[in-house]
XYZ file of N, CA and C in Angstrom:
486
model
N 15.277 14.257 14.445
C 14.591 15.347 13.762
C 13.491 14.812 12.887
N 12.737 15.706 12.204
C 11.643 15.244 11.339
C 12.197 14.503 10.130
N 11.433 13.554 9.629
C 11.878 12.792 8.462
C 11.912 13.695 7.246
N 12.843 13.430 6.351
C 12.937 14.237 5.131
C 11.734 13.945 4.247
N 11.313 14.956 3.517
C 10.180 14.787 2.602
C 10.601 13.991 1.387
N 9.664 13.742 0.485
C 10.002 12.991 -0.732
C 10.985 13.790 -1.581
N 11.876 13.118 -2.278
C 12.839 13.862 -3.101
C 12.100 14.606 -4.208
N 12.604 15.767 -4.560
C 11.982 16.530 -5.633
C 12.849 16.431 -6.876
N 12.287 16.829 -8.001
C 13.001 16.696 -9.264
C 14.067 17.753 -9.461
N 14.136 18.764 -8.596
C 15.113 19.817 -8.813
C 16.228 19.700 -7.785
N 17.416 20.164 -8.158
C 18.515 20.103 -7.180
C 18.202 20.972 -5.976
N 18.718 20.591 -4.831
C 18.383 21.290 -3.591
C 18.984 22.687 -3.561
N 20.143 22.858 -4.172
C 20.765 24.174 -4.112
C 21.017 24.675 -5.515
N 20.909 25.970 -5.679
C 21.212 26.561 -6.982
C 22.380 27.510 -6.774
N 23.168 27.726 -7.802
C 24.317 28.628 -7.625
C 23.829 30.033 -7.282
N 24.571 30.705 -6.421
C 24.183 32.059 -6.050
C 25.172 33.038 -6.667
N 24.800 34.297 -6.668
C 25.715 35.314 -7.152
C 25.661 35.499 -8.656
N 24.795 34.774 -9.350
C 24.700 34.982 -10.788
C 23.814 36.196 -11.043
N 24.218 37.066 -11.952
C 23.393 38.259 -12.195
C 22.064 37.857 -12.827
N 21.009 38.548 -12.469
C 19.714 38.228 -13.054
C 19.438 39.201 -14.181
N 19.096 38.673 -15.317
C 18.758 39.516 -16.460
C 17.316 39.971 -16.323
N 17.008 41.177 -16.808
C 15.598 41.590 -16.777
C 14.775 40.714 -17.698
N 13.498 40.602 -17.427
C 12.636 39.804 -18.291
C 12.668 38.348 -17.893
N 12.072 37.507 -18.726
C 11.972 36.082 -18.369
C 13.345 35.427 -18.299
N 13.424 34.392 -17.485
C 14.688 33.681 -17.334
C 15.029 32.986 -18.648
N 16.329 32.843 -18.955
C 16.703 32.151 -20.190
C 16.240 30.700 -20.176
N 16.001 30.148 -21.339
C 15.590 28.755 -21.412
C 14.112 28.563 -21.117
N 13.364 29.644 -20.986
C 11.919 29.516 -20.824
C 11.486 29.198 -19.411
N 12.436 29.048 -18.475
C 12.054 28.792 -17.093
C 11.416 30.036 -16.496
N 10.458 29.849 -15.597
C 9.798 31.001 -14.993
C 10.747 31.671 -14.010
N 10.907 32.980 -14.127
C 11.693 33.708 -13.141
C 10.907 33.712 -11.837
N 11.523 33.290 -10.724
C 10.736 33.138 -9.499
C 10.230 34.456 -8.933
N 11.003 35.539 -9.083
C 10.593 36.805 -8.489
C 10.793 37.903 -9.526
N 9.760 38.690 -9.774
C 9.883 39.822 -10.680
C 9.847 41.108 -9.872
N 10.289 42.181 -10.494
C 10.275 43.496 -9.857
C 9.257 44.368 -10.584
N 8.414 45.039 -9.826
C 7.498 45.997 -10.436
C 8.302 47.142 -11.049
N 7.760 47.807 -12.073
C 8.499 48.911 -12.698
C 8.929 49.943 -11.659
N 10.186 50.379 -11.744
C 10.694 51.380 -10.814
C 11.343 50.782 -9.582
N 10.883 49.614 -9.147
C 11.426 49.034 -7.913
C 12.872 48.588 -8.113
N 13.195 48.132 -9.329
C 14.555 47.639 -9.574
C 15.600 48.758 -9.505
N 15.161 50.027 -9.480
C 16.110 51.141 -9.362
C 16.510 51.397 -7.909
N 15.779 50.810 -6.959
C 16.048 51.052 -5.543
C 17.391 50.405 -5.175
N 18.229 51.105 -4.361
C 19.567 50.569 -4.062
C 19.584 49.135 -3.547
N 18.629 48.753 -2.693
C 18.663 47.413 -2.093
C 17.979 46.347 -2.953
N 17.518 46.720 -4.159
C 16.642 45.801 -4.902
C 17.321 44.482 -5.267
N 18.574 44.515 -5.683
C 19.234 43.268 -6.095
C 19.368 42.320 -4.902
N 19.724 42.877 -3.735
C 19.869 42.038 -2.542
C 18.510 41.494 -2.108
N 17.481 42.328 -2.167
C 16.133 41.874 -1.810
C 15.674 40.783 -2.763
N 15.934 40.962 -4.057
C 15.532 39.967 -5.048
C 16.197 38.623 -4.756
N 17.502 38.649 -4.491
C 18.210 37.402 -4.174
C 17.664 36.743 -2.919
N 17.346 37.561 -1.914
C 16.776 37.023 -0.677
C 15.440 36.347 -0.957
N 14.575 37.010 -1.733
C 13.242 36.465 -1.982
C 13.285 35.189 -2.804
N 14.251 35.075 -3.716
C 14.416 33.823 -4.456
C 14.669 32.679 -3.469
N 15.543 32.925 -2.477
C 15.825 31.907 -1.452
C 14.595 31.632 -0.592
N 13.862 32.688 -0.251
C 12.671 32.579 0.598
C 11.616 31.688 -0.060
N 11.297 31.987 -1.320
C 10.268 31.187 -1.989
C 10.769 29.783 -2.321
N 12.060 29.640 -2.579
C 12.614 28.299 -2.815
C 12.460 27.430 -1.572
N 12.714 28.010 -0.393
C 12.593 27.253 0.861
C 11.140 26.832 1.093
N 10.199 27.740 0.840
C 8.785 27.406 1.029
C 8.353 26.332 0.034
N 8.716 26.505 -1.225
C 8.271 25.547 -2.237
C 8.907 24.181 -2.065
N 10.103 24.141 -1.445
C 10.751 22.859 -1.146
C 10.280 22.306 0.199
N 9.460 23.095 0.915
C 8.987 22.720 2.263
C 10.175 22.383 3.162
N 11.219 23.226 3.061
C 12.487 22.969 3.746
C 12.608 23.901 4.956
N 12.264 23.384 6.124
C 12.279 24.214 7.334
C 13.672 24.745 7.648
N 14.693 23.895 7.505
C 16.050 24.337 7.844
C 16.486 25.499 6.956
N 16.194 25.388 5.667
C 16.548 26.457 4.732
C 15.779 27.734 5.087
N 14.496 27.578 5.423
C 13.666 28.724 5.772
C 14.154 29.361 7.076
N 14.460 28.536 8.072
C 14.903 29.048 9.368
C 16.185 29.858 9.227
N 17.013 29.502 8.258
C 18.255 30.234 8.020
C 18.033 31.642 7.500
N 16.806 31.954 7.092
C 16.480 33.289 6.580
C 15.879 34.184 7.663
N 15.716 33.635 8.871
C 15.043 34.364 9.941
C 16.041 34.934 10.938
N 15.709 36.103 11.482
C 16.507 36.642 12.581
C 16.316 35.741 13.803
N 17.183 35.897 14.775
C 17.158 35.020 15.955
C 15.784 35.026 16.636
N 15.195 36.210 16.824
C 13.920 36.257 17.546
C 12.796 35.634 16.721
N 12.830 35.794 15.388
C 11.808 35.164 14.548
C 11.965 33.640 14.557
N 13.203 33.188 14.553
C 13.450 31.737 14.518
C 12.914 31.089 15.789
N 13.045 31.793 16.915
C 12.545 31.243 18.180
C 11.019 31.162 18.187
N 10.361 31.964 17.340
C 8.896 31.976 17.315
C 8.308 30.954 16.334
N 9.142 30.361 15.492
C 8.621 29.474 14.448
C 9.263 28.098 14.556
N 8.502 27.126 15.032
C 9.028 25.769 15.125
C 8.844 25.048 13.791
N 9.474 23.899 13.670
C 9.298 23.086 12.464
C 7.826 22.707 12.283
N 7.137 22.466 13.405
C 5.712 22.122 13.326
C 4.891 23.310 12.825
N 5.228 24.517 13.284
C 4.555 25.721 12.791
C 4.759 25.856 11.280
N 6.003 25.646 10.864
C 6.333 25.765 9.447
C 5.542 24.744 8.634
N 5.493 23.501 9.118
C 4.756 22.448 8.400
C 3.268 22.792 8.309
N 2.711 23.331 9.401
C 1.301 23.730 9.395
C 1.057 24.846 8.398
N 1.956 25.827 8.409
C 1.743 27.005 7.573
C 2.072 26.791 6.113
N 3.095 25.983 5.841
C 3.605 25.890 4.471
C 3.704 24.462 3.941
N 3.242 23.489 4.716
C 3.473 22.091 4.361
C 2.963 21.680 2.996
N 1.876 22.296 2.529
C 1.348 21.933 1.214
C 1.403 23.106 0.237
N 2.091 24.199 0.613
C 2.077 25.415 -0.210
C 3.049 25.342 -1.376
N 2.604 25.887 -2.495
C 3.491 26.206 -3.607
C 3.215 27.656 -3.978
N 4.253 28.486 -3.915
C 4.102 29.908 -4.207
C 4.604 30.207 -5.618
N 3.819 30.997 -6.351
C 4.189 31.372 -7.718
C 3.880 32.849 -7.931
N 4.312 33.356 -9.078
C 3.985 34.709 -9.528
C 4.366 35.766 -8.500
N 5.545 35.603 -7.891
C 5.993 36.583 -6.898
C 6.493 37.843 -7.593
N 6.046 38.981 -7.087
C 6.475 40.267 -7.638
C 6.732 41.242 -6.498
N 7.896 41.888 -6.536
C 8.216 42.900 -5.537
C 7.572 44.204 -5.992
N 6.652 44.722 -5.183
C 5.927 45.927 -5.580
C 6.412 47.165 -4.832
N 7.246 46.984 -3.816
C 7.772 48.142 -3.108
C 8.919 47.755 -2.199
N 9.920 48.637 -2.118
C 11.041 48.443 -1.197
C 11.289 49.796 -0.534
N 11.313 49.810 0.796
C 11.648 51.057 1.482
C 12.640 50.766 2.593
N 13.654 51.605 2.673
C 14.639 51.456 3.742
C 14.091 52.104 4.996
N 14.187 51.403 6.112
C 13.726 51.936 7.397
C 14.872 51.804 8.379
N 15.806 52.747 8.322
C 16.981 52.655 9.186
C 17.816 51.445 8.803
N 18.110 50.556 9.770
C 18.949 49.394 9.461
C 18.173 48.293 8.753
N 16.873 48.504 8.534
C 16.038 47.461 7.936
C 15.557 47.895 6.559
N 15.076 46.911 5.820
C 14.487 47.146 4.510
C 13.119 46.480 4.523
N 12.079 47.241 4.209
C 10.737 46.660 4.128
C 10.459 46.345 2.661
N 10.228 45.073 2.360
C 9.950 44.642 0.985
C 8.516 44.150 0.902
N 7.729 44.800 0.054
C 6.333 44.395 -0.130
C 6.246 43.543 -1.382
N 5.648 42.357 -1.221
C 5.654 41.336 -2.264
C 4.233 40.834 -2.470
N 3.842 40.652 -3.719
C 2.589 39.958 -4.016
C 2.939 38.597 -4.607
N 2.133 37.591 -4.297
C 2.348 36.261 -4.874
C 1.066 35.457 -4.736
N 1.035 34.350 -5.447
C -0.079 33.416 -5.368
C 0.406 32.164 -4.662
N -0.357 31.682 -3.679
C -0.008 30.403 -3.057
C -1.126 29.410 -3.320
N -0.708 28.206 -3.667
C -1.658 27.109 -3.816
C -1.355 26.092 -2.742
N -2.384 25.609 -2.076
C -2.206 24.667 -0.975
C -3.475 23.843 -0.850
N -3.387 22.800 -0.046
C -4.588 22.016 0.226
C -5.569 22.899 0.972
N -6.804 22.944 0.494
C -7.789 23.751 1.207
C -8.191 23.025 2.491
N -8.496 23.821 3.510
C -8.926 23.266 4.794
C -10.301 23.853 5.099
N -11.373 23.094 4.808
C -12.712 23.619 5.065
C -12.879 23.975 6.542
N -13.456 25.135 6.787
C -13.687 25.548 8.164
C -12.516 26.275 8.788
N -11.323 26.150 8.193
C -10.161 26.844 8.751
C -9.810 28.072 7.919
N -10.686 28.447 6.979
C -10.485 29.636 6.163
C -9.223 29.531 5.310
N -8.858 28.310 4.929
C -7.711 28.122 4.037
C -8.254 27.602 2.714
N -8.101 28.415 1.671
C -8.610 28.028 0.362
C -7.483 27.452 -0.475
N -7.842 26.802 -1.553
C -6.848 26.137 -2.388
C -5.927 27.094 -3.114
N -6.387 28.339 -3.331
C -5.554 29.316 -4.035
C -5.772 30.680 -3.396
N -4.680 31.332 -3.025
C -4.746 32.613 -2.332
C -3.800 33.606 -2.994
N -4.283 34.843 -3.199
C -3.420 35.950 -3.625
C -3.004 36.706 -2.371
N -1.707 36.894 -2.200
C -1.179 37.543 -1.000
C -0.505 38.866 -1.343
N -0.563 39.786 -0.393
C 0.364 40.919 -0.390
C 0.944 40.985 1.004
N 2.244 40.750 1.094
C 2.908 40.726 2.391
C 4.051 41.732 2.385
N 4.437 42.173 3.559
C 5.657 42.971 3.693
C 6.595 42.233 4.623
N 7.805 41.993 4.136
C 8.840 41.371 4.948
C 9.750 42.476 5.475
N 9.957 42.490 6.777
C 10.825 43.484 7.405
C 12.206 42.858 7.549
N 13.076 43.204 6.611
C 14.374 42.543 6.495
C 15.441 43.362 7.203
N 16.192 42.698 8.073
C 17.284 43.354 8.780
C 18.597 42.972 8.135
N 19.486 43.942 8.040
C 20.825 43.641 7.521
C 21.662 43.066 8.656
N 22.221 41.905 8.402
C 22.996 41.215 9.429
C 24.232 40.615 8.762
N 25.409 41.140 9.087
C 26.659 40.658 8.484
C 26.574 40.633 6.964
N 26.004 41.682 6.393
C 25.970 41.779 4.934
C 24.856 40.989 4.267
N 24.093 40.223 5.038
C 22.970 39.499 4.450
C 21.673 40.033 5.059
N 20.569 39.646 4.466
C 19.263 40.053 4.972
C 18.623 38.898 5.732
N 17.955 39.222 6.831
C 17.203 38.234 7.607
C 15.832 38.824 7.906
N 14.820 37.973 8.016
C 13.476 38.440 8.318
C 13.390 38.801 9.795
N 13.047 40.049 10.069
C 12.888 40.514 11.442
C 11.418 40.519 11.834
N 11.157 40.958 13.040
C 9.793 41.010 13.566
C 9.066 42.220 12.984
N 7.862 42.020 12.429
C 7.131 43.166 11.876
C 6.588 44.057 12.984
N 6.229 45.298 12.633
C 5.591 46.174 13.623
C 4.293 45.550 14.131
N 3.898 45.929 15.332
C 2.718 45.326 15.958
C 1.456 45.486 15.116
N 1.342 46.595 14.393
C 0.111 46.866 13.637
C 0.078 46.155 12.288
N 1.176 45.486 11.907
C 1.257 44.905 10.565
C 0.324 43.716 10.394
N -0.309 43.620 9.244
C -0.959 42.361 8.859
C -0.884 42.183 7.352
N -0.813 40.941 6.934
C -0.761 40.615 5.505
C -2.178 40.703 4.921
N -2.232 40.987 3.634
C -3.531 40.995 2.944
C -3.638 39.731 2.105
N -4.785 39.089 2.156
C -4.981 37.892 1.356
C -6.400 37.886 0.799
N -6.543 37.317 -0.402
C -7.874 37.121 -0.968
C -7.851 35.856 -1.803
N -9.001 35.270 -1.972
C -9.116 34.059 -2.781
C -8.802 34.417 -4.223
N -8.074 33.559 -4.906
C -7.773 33.796 -6.319
C -9.075 33.937 -7.101
N -9.096 34.907 -8.031
C -10.313 35.099 -8.814
C -10.276 34.193 -10.041
């Protein structure tokens, strides 16, 4: 398999199931995912929040295996480790905020804004800092959420950080 990346200063796994308090995380640490006003009242919000914490942790750790574990079977078949490295190999995502959650039958659509910083690639339209608005189409599978395939018309919105 691919060689492991350089060790990072943070532990690879964090305890799960701990309740999240509103507002900033205790101890001054940045809360990885915030909820827009009103969104935290949605029934699926706590589960979506926990999922997104794992999602951004996997990207920021550049951990393909952890990321692949968040994907439905069909999505996992579409994303190789090389695809992941190309897309997220230098990315660090911050300032994630859930701005909308809507249930769509067995799925939950979560709309998230965040900032990603990555190595810019001149000519490939990849800038060093990007503001994103994405919607993840999350399917409930054995009590957990997995990223499913978005509708054909879906596209993410991105703009250069101002």
